[in-house]
Amino acid sequence: MKKRVFSGARPTGRQHIGNYLGAIQNYVSLQAEYECIYCIVDIHALTTLQGVEGVKNLQQNVREMILDWLAAGLDPKKSILFVQSEVPEVTELHTLLSMTTPLGWLMRVPTFKEKVKMQPDNVNYGLLGYPVLMTSDIILYKAEFVPVGEDQLPHLELAREIVRRFNSLYGDTFPEPKPKLTQAPMIVGLDGVQKMSKQLNNHIELAATAEETAQRIMTAYTDPTRQRKSDPGHPETCNIFHLHEAFEPMKTKDIPAHCRSAQIGCVDCKKLLAQEVNAALAPLRERRHELASRPAYVSDVLSDGARRAQAIARETIREVKDRMNLIRKDT
C-alpha cells in the first residue's frame, strides 16, 4: 500500500512561477509514488482576510488555484484535490486538539509573532490556533509525510509534538507526520531581493500571456554591479541566471562564462529567459485555457475530492471521539 502525503496551500489566486518551481512540480512528481491529498486551505485564509471586502475574491481565488494545479499536472485520478471548508470534520478535529495543546506552545511560534507585527489590529484566535488547524489538516487523513522545505521544519515539528501529546493522553491514534524534504530552491522575485510573492508584485503568473511574461522579465533587476554591457557580470548573484537554471539547466552552461566576459548583456539574458519560460509553460497554459472552458468539470473535481476526503475524515473523527469517550454507548 502506498504511503500517504498531505499538503495544503492558501487560496491566493493565480499561481506564479515561484509556486510552480517551489511546490507544484513536487506535488506532481509525488503522485507516482504516494497516495496524495492536496487541499486548498480556505479556512486558513480567514486568519488574515476580514469582512466582506476581505473575502470577496475567495471563491475566485480557489478556482484560479485549482485551474493552475490541474494544468500543471495534478491528476484527480491519482490525487485527492479538494477545498478545506468542504470537509467540516477538520474544524471538529481542530476543536478537539485545542483541548490538549498547551497555550505556551502556540505563543512561542515565530510566525505568530511575525503576524502580530504585520496585523496588530487583527490578532485573532485563529491566528494563534493556526498550527492546531494545520495539524488537523494533516492528521485528519492519517498522512505519513508532508512535503516541506527546510524553512518549514519547525512548523511540522510542532504538529508532531501535538500528535505525541494526544497519543500519550488517549492512546496511539495518529502517525507522527514526517517531512518529505523538497530540494527546490527559494525563487527570488523580479526585485532581485525578496522571495517571489504576489503580495510584493515581484512575480510572474503561470497563466500570464507570453507577451506579459516577457514584459515582466524585462523589468527585473539583475546584477547591480553591472552598469554597462561591457562590464563583467556576476551570474552567481544574479536572479535572472538562477531562473535560467530553474527552467533550462542544460542550456545555461555557457551563460556564466559569457556573462563574466561581457559576451552577453543583461537585456539579452532577459530576452533569452523570456523565451525559455514561455516555451516551458506553453503546454500548461494551453491546458489551463482548455480547463477554464469547462467549469463544470473543475467543479466536479473539487466535489469528488471533498467526497473522497470526507470518507477518510469521518473514520478518523469517529476514532478520535471514541478515544476521548465522546460517543454515547447505549446499554
Coordinates of C-alpha atoms in Angstrom, one line a residue:
M1 CA 0.0 0.0 0.0
K2 CA 1.3 3.5 -0.9
K3 CA 2.3 5.9 1.9
R4 CA 0.0 8.9 2.2
V5 CA 1.2 12.5 1.6
F6 CA -0.7 15.7 2.6
S7 CA -0.1 19.3 1.7
G8 CA -2.2 22.4 1.8
A9 CA -1.9 25.9 0.3
R10 CA -3.8 29.1 0.9
P11 CA -6.0 30.3 -2.0
T12 CA -4.1 33.2 -3.2
G13 CA -5.4 33.1 -6.8
R14 CA -3.3 32.6 -9.8
Q15 CA -0.1 30.8 -9.0
H16 CA 3.3 32.2 -10.0
I17 CA 6.5 30.5 -11.1
G18 CA 7.8 30.6 -7.6
N19 CA 4.8 28.4 -6.5
Y20 CA 5.4 26.2 -9.6
L21 CA 9.1 25.6 -9.1
G22 CA 8.9 25.6 -5.3
A23 CA 5.9 23.3 -4.7
I24 CA 3.6 22.4 -7.6
Q25 CA 6.2 20.5 -9.6
N26 CA 7.0 18.5 -6.5
Y27 CA 3.3 17.8 -5.9
V28 CA 3.0 16.4 -9.4
S29 CA 6.1 14.1 -9.1
L30 CA 4.9 12.7 -5.7
Q31 CA 1.8 11.3 -7.4
A32 CA 3.8 8.5 -8.9
E33 CA 4.9 7.1 -5.6
Y34 CA 2.5 8.2 -2.9
E35 CA -1.3 8.5 -2.2
C36 CA -1.5 12.2 -2.4
I37 CA -4.0 14.5 -0.7
Y38 CA -3.8 18.2 -1.7
C39 CA -6.0 20.8 -0.1
I40 CA -6.8 24.4 -0.8
V41 CA -7.0 25.7 2.8
D42 CA -9.6 28.5 2.6
I43 CA -10.3 28.5 6.3
H44 CA -6.7 29.3 7.0
A45 CA -7.0 32.3 4.7
L46 CA -9.6 33.8 7.1
T47 CA -6.9 34.5 9.7
T48 CA -5.7 37.4 7.6
L49 CA -8.8 38.2 5.5
Q50 CA -11.5 40.2 7.3
G51 CA -15.0 41.3 6.4
V52 CA -17.0 41.3 3.2
E53 CA -14.3 43.1 1.3
G54 CA -11.6 40.8 2.6
V55 CA -13.3 37.6 1.4
K56 CA -15.0 38.9 -1.7
N57 CA -12.4 37.2 -4.0
L58 CA -12.0 34.0 -2.0
Q59 CA -14.1 31.7 -4.3
Q60 CA -12.4 33.2 -7.4
N61 CA -9.0 32.6 -5.9
V62 CA -10.0 29.0 -5.2
R63 CA -11.0 28.5 -8.8
E64 CA -7.8 30.1 -10.2
M65 CA -5.6 27.9 -7.9
I66 CA -7.3 24.6 -8.9
L67 CA -7.0 25.6 -12.6
D68 CA -3.3 26.1 -12.2
W69 CA -2.9 22.8 -10.2
L70 CA -4.7 20.8 -12.8
A71 CA -3.0 22.5 -15.7
A72 CA 0.4 21.8 -14.1
G73 CA -0.3 18.0 -13.9
L74 CA -2.1 17.3 -10.7
D75 CA -4.4 14.4 -11.6
P76 CA -7.7 13.8 -9.8
K77 CA -7.5 10.1 -10.7
K78 CA -4.2 9.9 -8.7
S79 CA -4.7 12.5 -6.0
I80 CA -7.5 13.8 -3.9
L81 CA -7.9 17.5 -4.6
F82 CA -10.4 19.5 -2.5
V83 CA -11.3 22.7 -0.6
Q84 CA -10.7 22.6 3.2
S85 CA -14.0 24.0 4.3
E86 CA -15.9 21.4 2.3
V87 CA -14.8 18.7 4.8
P88 CA -16.1 20.2 8.1
E89 CA -14.6 17.4 10.1
V90 CA -11.3 19.4 10.1
T91 CA -12.9 22.1 12.3
E92 CA -14.2 19.4 14.7
L93 CA -10.7 17.9 15.0
H94 CA -9.3 21.3 15.4
T95 CA -11.6 21.9 18.4
L96 CA -10.7 18.6 20.0
L97 CA -7.0 19.0 19.5
S98 CA -7.2 22.5 21.0
M99 CA -8.2 20.9 24.3
T100 CA -4.9 19.1 24.5
T101 CA -2.5 21.7 23.0
P102 CA -0.7 23.9 25.6
L103 CA -1.2 27.6 25.1
G104 CA 2.5 28.2 25.6
W105 CA 3.4 26.1 22.6
L106 CA 1.4 28.4 20.4
M107 CA 2.5 31.7 21.9
R108 CA 6.1 31.0 21.1
V109 CA 5.6 30.1 17.4
P110 CA 7.8 32.6 15.5
T111 CA 5.3 33.0 12.7
F112 CA 2.6 34.0 15.2
K113 CA 4.8 36.8 16.5
E114 CA 5.5 37.9 12.9
K115 CA 1.8 38.0 12.1
V116 CA 1.1 40.0 15.2
K117 CA 3.6 42.7 14.0
M118 CA 2.1 42.6 10.5
Q119 CA -1.5 42.9 11.6
P120 CA -1.6 44.4 15.1
D121 CA -5.3 45.3 14.7
N122 CA -6.3 41.8 13.8
V123 CA -4.7 39.4 16.3
N124 CA -7.5 36.8 16.3
Y125 CA -7.8 33.4 18.0
G126 CA -7.5 31.7 14.6
L127 CA -4.1 33.3 14.1
L128 CA -2.9 31.9 17.4
G129 CA -4.5 28.5 16.7
Y130 CA -3.2 28.3 13.1
P131 CA -0.8 25.5 14.0
V132 CA -3.5 23.4 15.6
L133 CA -5.7 23.7 12.5
M134 CA -2.7 22.9 10.3
T135 CA -2.1 19.8 12.4
S136 CA -5.7 18.9 12.0
D137 CA -5.4 19.2 8.2
I138 CA -2.6 16.7 8.2
I139 CA -3.6 14.1 10.7
L140 CA -7.3 14.0 9.8
Y141 CA -6.2 12.0 6.8
K142 CA -3.5 10.0 8.8
A143 CA -0.9 11.4 6.5
E144 CA 2.6 10.0 7.0
F145 CA 4.5 12.6 5.0
V146 CA 4.3 16.3 4.4
P147 CA 6.4 17.9 1.6
V148 CA 8.2 20.9 3.1
G149 CA 11.3 22.9 2.6
E150 CA 13.8 23.1 5.4
D151 CA 12.5 26.5 6.5
Q152 CA 9.1 24.9 7.3
L153 CA 10.5 22.1 9.5
P154 CA 9.8 24.0 12.8
H155 CA 6.1 24.2 11.9
L156 CA 5.9 20.5 11.2
E157 CA 7.8 19.7 14.4
L158 CA 5.0 21.4 16.4
A159 CA 2.5 19.3 14.6
R160 CA 4.5 16.2 15.6
E161 CA 4.5 17.5 19.2
I162 CA 0.7 17.9 19.2
V163 CA 0.4 14.3 17.9
R164 CA 2.7 12.9 20.5
R165 CA 0.7 14.7 23.3
F166 CA -2.6 13.4 22.0
N167 CA -1.3 9.9 21.6
S168 CA 0.2 9.9 25.1
L169 CA -3.1 11.1 26.6
Y170 CA -5.6 9.0 24.7
G171 CA -3.6 6.1 23.1
D172 CA -1.9 5.6 19.8
T173 CA -4.2 7.2 17.3
F174 CA -2.2 9.2 14.8
P175 CA 1.1 8.6 13.0
E176 CA 3.7 11.4 13.5
P177 CA 3.9 13.1 10.1
K178 CA 7.4 13.1 8.8
P179 CA 8.9 15.8 6.5
K180 CA 9.3 15.0 2.8
L181 CA 12.1 17.5 2.2
T182 CA 12.0 19.2 -1.2
Q183 CA 15.1 20.3 -3.0
A184 CA 13.5 23.2 -4.8
P185 CA 15.5 26.5 -4.2
M186 CA 13.8 29.6 -3.0
I187 CA 12.7 31.6 -6.0
V188 CA 13.6 35.2 -5.7
G189 CA 11.3 37.7 -7.2
L190 CA 11.8 40.2 -10.0
D191 CA 13.1 42.8 -7.5
G192 CA 16.1 40.5 -7.1
V193 CA 15.9 40.7 -3.3
Q194 CA 12.8 39.1 -1.8
K195 CA 11.0 35.8 -2.3
M196 CA 8.7 35.8 -5.3
S197 CA 5.3 36.9 -4.0
K198 CA 2.0 38.1 -5.4
Q199 CA 1.7 40.5 -2.4
L200 CA 5.1 42.1 -3.3
N201 CA 4.2 42.2 -7.0
N202 CA 7.5 40.7 -7.9
H203 CA 6.1 37.6 -9.5
I204 CA 5.2 36.1 -12.9
E205 CA 1.9 34.3 -13.1
L206 CA 1.8 30.9 -14.7
A207 CA -1.3 31.9 -16.6
A208 CA 0.2 35.2 -18.0
T209 CA 0.4 35.5 -21.7
A210 CA 3.8 35.2 -23.5
E211 CA 3.8 39.0 -24.0
E212 CA 3.0 39.7 -20.4
T213 CA 5.7 37.3 -19.3
A214 CA 8.3 39.0 -21.5
Q215 CA 7.3 42.4 -20.3
R216 CA 7.6 41.4 -16.6
I217 CA 11.0 39.8 -17.1
M218 CA 12.4 42.9 -18.8
T219 CA 11.6 44.9 -15.7
A220 CA 13.6 42.5 -13.5
Y221 CA 16.6 43.7 -11.5
T222 CA 19.9 42.0 -12.5
D223 CA 23.5 42.3 -11.4
P224 CA 23.6 45.7 -9.5
T225 CA 27.4 46.0 -10.1
R226 CA 27.0 45.9 -13.9
Q227 CA 26.3 49.4 -15.3
R228 CA 27.2 48.8 -18.9
K229 CA 27.1 45.8 -21.3
S230 CA 30.9 45.8 -21.4
D231 CA 31.2 45.4 -17.7
P232 CA 31.9 41.8 -16.5
G233 CA 28.9 40.2 -14.8
H234 CA 28.4 38.1 -11.7
P235 CA 25.9 35.4 -12.6
E236 CA 26.2 33.8 -9.1
T237 CA 24.4 36.8 -7.6
C238 CA 22.0 37.5 -10.5
N239 CA 18.4 36.4 -10.1
I240 CA 17.9 36.1 -13.9
F241 CA 20.7 33.5 -14.1
H242 CA 19.1 31.5 -11.3
L243 CA 15.8 31.5 -13.2
H244 CA 17.7 30.3 -16.3
E245 CA 19.0 27.4 -14.2
A246 CA 15.5 26.6 -13.0
F247 CA 13.9 26.5 -16.4
E248 CA 16.6 25.3 -18.8
P249 CA 19.5 23.9 -16.7
M250 CA 21.0 22.1 -19.7
K251 CA 21.1 25.2 -21.8
T252 CA 22.7 27.6 -19.3
K253 CA 26.2 26.1 -19.0
D254 CA 27.7 28.8 -21.3
I255 CA 25.9 31.7 -19.7
P256 CA 28.2 32.2 -16.7
A257 CA 31.3 32.5 -18.9
H258 CA 29.6 34.7 -21.4
C259 CA 28.3 36.9 -18.6
R260 CA 31.7 37.3 -16.8
S261 CA 33.4 38.1 -20.1
A262 CA 30.6 40.5 -21.2
Q263 CA 29.8 38.5 -24.3
I264 CA 26.2 38.7 -23.3
G265 CA 24.4 41.7 -21.7
C266 CA 21.6 41.7 -19.2
V267 CA 19.0 42.7 -21.7
D268 CA 19.9 39.8 -24.0
C269 CA 19.9 37.5 -21.0
K270 CA 16.4 38.6 -20.1
K271 CA 15.1 38.1 -23.6
L272 CA 16.6 34.5 -23.6
L273 CA 14.9 33.8 -20.2
A274 CA 11.6 35.0 -21.5
Q275 CA 11.9 32.6 -24.4
E276 CA 12.7 29.7 -22.1
V277 CA 9.9 30.5 -19.6
N278 CA 7.3 30.8 -22.4
A279 CA 8.4 27.6 -24.1
A280 CA 8.3 25.7 -20.8
L281 CA 4.9 27.0 -19.8
A282 CA 3.2 26.9 -23.2
P283 CA 1.7 23.4 -22.7
L284 CA 0.5 24.3 -19.2
R285 CA -1.1 27.5 -20.4
E286 CA -2.9 25.7 -23.3
R287 CA -4.2 23.1 -20.9
R288 CA -5.3 25.8 -18.4
H289 CA -7.2 27.6 -21.2
E290 CA -9.0 24.3 -22.1
L291 CA -9.9 23.6 -18.4
A292 CA -11.2 27.1 -17.9
S293 CA -13.7 26.5 -20.7
R294 CA -15.1 23.5 -18.7
P295 CA -16.2 25.0 -15.3
A296 CA -18.5 22.1 -14.6
Y297 CA -15.6 19.6 -14.8
V298 CA -13.4 21.7 -12.5
S299 CA -16.3 21.9 -10.0
D300 CA -16.8 18.2 -10.2
V301 CA -13.1 17.6 -9.5
L302 CA -13.4 19.5 -6.2
S303 CA -16.7 18.0 -5.3
D304 CA -15.4 14.5 -5.8
G305 CA -12.3 15.3 -4.0
A306 CA -14.2 16.5 -1.0
R307 CA -16.4 13.4 -1.0
R308 CA -13.3 11.1 -1.0
A309 CA -11.5 13.2 1.6
Q310 CA -14.6 13.2 3.9
A311 CA -14.9 9.4 3.7
I312 CA -11.4 9.3 5.4
A313 CA -12.1 12.2 7.7
R314 CA -15.3 10.6 9.1
E315 CA -13.5 7.4 10.1
T316 CA -10.8 9.5 11.8
I317 CA -13.2 11.6 13.8
R318 CA -15.1 8.6 14.9
E319 CA -11.9 7.0 16.2
V320 CA -10.9 10.3 18.0
K321 CA -14.2 10.7 19.6
D322 CA -14.2 7.1 20.8
R323 CA -10.8 7.6 22.3
M324 CA -12.0 10.7 24.1
N325 CA -15.2 9.0 25.3
L326 CA -17.4 11.3 23.3
I327 CA -19.5 8.6 21.7
R328 CA -22.6 7.6 23.6
K329 CA -22.8 3.9 24.2
D330 CA -26.3 2.6 24.8
T331 CA -26.6 -0.1 27.4

